């Protein structure tokens, strides 16, 4: 049995035959804009529920019924028609479809938009011939942007709400105080319910005073009319997922942020209880159409509208397939960030259903919330990774950051150990940014445009602000200077070759008989792997060992091994060790280049020794070489005089080890001094009283 509706007492969730009524149909103001007479005609057709009858029927009674009682599928259809078609755009859609099909809807389209939508719905119920026309009007209207979208937030923990009798008065008082401070008037009407810890709430309040100029029919002049529009903001809270969904009538005046704090305080005495949900379009950038095709809950999906923040340059693409359009542009899709997308999805079933999903990072989402289709779309968003409960994000890398002009904070987050060195070397240079992120809304992207010292926001959710020279100061990376620094650090010779698309042959270096070539991928290549491999092979010497230098986790599929670019300032030995291991030629080169981080390296095959990367001038198989090698084999443990005497002297001459140690010490000191890095030989070859000798530095024997 349906429950009696009131605006202050808790009640169960309004439901249709298919489940909870869609959140986008709960706007009480929209319902009240339809005349009482029309609502009577609607219920004469669909039947009266127990709580309504022809005598007490009014728009306000319908609002109470929707907020509190069971709602039929027919009433859901009427509400959807009012919301989708009861606008100026909806009336225009009616006229356009009627003209195309030579239908006469003049009497209907002459009505005010809300009433016109109801009249058309009633007409198609009474005249089956109009049903196809009604469907076409709906399809025409659906292609337009929804007037109401949703912001989603997550709570700190899953927590049930207190009783409605506790929440309701606190919410009324708090909202009224905010409205008064905003000069929105003091009218506040809060309707809703809390059931099983979940909430659905309608908050009706005034907005800014308006004085439109109105005309009188009959040509009797104009006058101003003072009025205060009524706004209905919709709140839904799901305690199990700790999801807060807001659908405000207007986003002006910081109302979204206000509700985030206000509801946290009213619900849980914590104005920071709710934080932004995590929506990301990064999966589309990194995986493209594949991620959409792999979603199990839909038949097909295409991105039809895309906003791309590419290094502060905002690119907007409208197409039947935006991802295909990006591919045709020849720009790597991983550069920058997709910040907004409209995805056309086709849901499977006996009759395919088309829906539009609008996502704007970090937490704005808009799609039809009818129960059956909402579940499928929720599954789609989760399966693709567009909606995620994991707020962690991998660090940005060189490919993501192209065209390489960002604030210092962005560079330090990506390459914290390299920024100062690169700035000193003029690889990173000061630049003035044309667009910046708002400091309080960094995840909305660089949507604040710098215009004569003022930041003009391109996003309705991001406020404008005054910009100082510090706000717009940034660092730009000089790609040519970066490549030159890498050539110098790695000791490369030979010519460089720009193969296009951010692919550069840096040069060559020989290690004994092994000729190594380094190819740097500064950007994600857009040509296919086979073409990339062909270009590289044509630009390098035959027989050269080739490895690619690219950010970690970036595969080229070109057939060449890849060395991960962990930082932008390269260290010679560490790089070549990883190069030789990746190319599987480590055993063909001196041990110094394949050794891990160790100060002293012994190559037994070549009978050579290095300290801190500098070759030590000791003859192969000399006593000094064997002395150093014996200590290196002991890995820091002492080697006795007796053992060394037996190893170094054929007749085990006593005290011979002490003489050889002195020779080895002098060789180490002379070699390091010659290279400009003096060292105390006794700190390397340490005498251990009564035990012999040991190494005082880390070692590797290869």
PDB file of N, CA and C in Angstrom, residues 207-215 222-229:
ATOM      1  N   UNK A 207      16.538  31.884  -5.834  1.00  0.00           N
ATOM      2  CA  UNK A 207      17.796  32.234  -6.481  1.00  0.00           C
ATOM      3  C   UNK A 207      17.863  33.759  -6.554  1.00  0.00           C
ATOM      4  N   UNK A 208      18.758  34.280  -7.363  1.00  0.00           N
ATOM      5  CA  UNK A 208      18.914  35.732  -7.436  1.00  0.00           C
ATOM      6  C   UNK A 208      17.649  36.390  -7.985  1.00  0.00           C
ATOM      7  N   UNK A 209      17.349  37.576  -7.457  1.00  0.00           N
ATOM      8  CA  UNK A 209      16.215  38.338  -7.975  1.00  0.00           C
ATOM      9  C   UNK A 209      16.433  38.674  -9.441  1.00  0.00           C
ATOM     10  N   UNK A 210      15.368  38.593 -10.213  1.00  0.00           N
ATOM     11  CA  UNK A 210      15.415  38.963 -11.625  1.00  0.00           C
ATOM     12  C   UNK A 210      14.326  39.982 -11.916  1.00  0.00           C
ATOM     13  N   UNK A 211      14.603  40.848 -12.870  1.00  0.00           N
ATOM     14  CA  UNK A 211      13.609  41.832 -13.297  1.00  0.00           C
ATOM     15  C   UNK A 211      13.524  41.805 -14.818  1.00  0.00           C
ATOM     16  N   UNK A 212      12.942  40.749 -15.374  1.00  0.00           N
ATOM     17  CA  UNK A 212      12.835  40.691 -16.834  1.00  0.00           C
ATOM     18  C   UNK A 212      11.817  41.701 -17.346  1.00  0.00           C
ATOM     19  N   UNK A 213      12.056  42.154 -18.562  1.00  0.00           N
ATOM     20  CA  UNK A 213      11.075  43.003 -19.244  1.00  0.00           C
ATOM     21  C   UNK A 213      10.080  42.083 -19.934  1.00  0.00           C
ATOM     22  N   UNK A 214       8.798  42.236 -19.623  1.00  0.00           N
ATOM     23  CA  UNK A 214       7.756  41.393 -20.200  1.00  0.00           C
ATOM     24  C   UNK A 214       6.846  42.250 -21.063  1.00  0.00           C
ATOM     25  N   UNK A 215       6.203  41.598 -22.024  1.00  0.00           N
ATOM     26  CA  UNK A 215       5.267  42.301 -22.906  1.00  0.00           C
ATOM     27  C   UNK A 215       3.865  41.787 -22.647  1.00  0.00           C
ATOM     28  N   UNK A 222       5.242  47.362 -22.543  1.00  0.00           N
ATOM     29  CA  UNK A 222       6.114  46.482 -21.775  1.00  0.00           C
ATOM     30  C   UNK A 222       6.214  46.983 -20.342  1.00  0.00           C
ATOM     31  N   UNK A 223       6.633  46.077 -19.470  1.00  0.00           N
ATOM     32  CA  UNK A 223       6.896  46.466 -18.088  1.00  0.00           C
ATOM     33  C   UNK A 223       7.886  45.475 -17.486  1.00  0.00           C
ATOM     34  N   UNK A 224       8.515  45.877 -16.392  1.00  0.00           N
ATOM     35  CA  UNK A 224       9.422  44.965 -15.694  1.00  0.00           C
ATOM     36  C   UNK A 224       8.644  44.187 -14.649  1.00  0.00           C
ATOM     37  N   UNK A 225       9.084  42.952 -14.462  1.00  0.00           N
ATOM     38  CA  UNK A 225       8.427  42.081 -13.493  1.00  0.00           C
ATOM     39  C   UNK A 225       9.493  41.546 -12.544  1.00  0.00           C
ATOM     40  N   UNK A 226       9.394  41.894 -11.274  1.00  0.00           N
ATOM     41  CA  UNK A 226      10.367  41.409 -10.294  1.00  0.00           C
ATOM     42  C   UNK A 226       9.979  40.012  -9.835  1.00  0.00           C
ATOM     43  N   UNK A 227      10.915  39.099  -9.911  1.00  0.00           N
ATOM     44  CA  UNK A 227      10.634  37.725  -9.480  1.00  0.00           C
ATOM     45  C   UNK A 227      11.913  37.074  -8.976  1.00  0.00           C
ATOM     46  N   UNK A 228      11.737  36.040  -8.182  1.00  0.00           N
ATOM     47  CA  UNK A 228      12.860  35.254  -7.692  1.00  0.00           C
ATOM     48  C   UNK A 228      12.633  33.808  -8.135  1.00  0.00           C
ATOM     49  N   UNK A 229      13.426  33.287  -9.084  1.00  0.00           N
ATOM     50  CA  UNK A 229      13.213  31.924  -9.568  1.00  0.00           C
ATOM     51  C   UNK A 229      13.384  30.901  -8.445  1.00  0.00           C
TER      52      UNK A 229
END
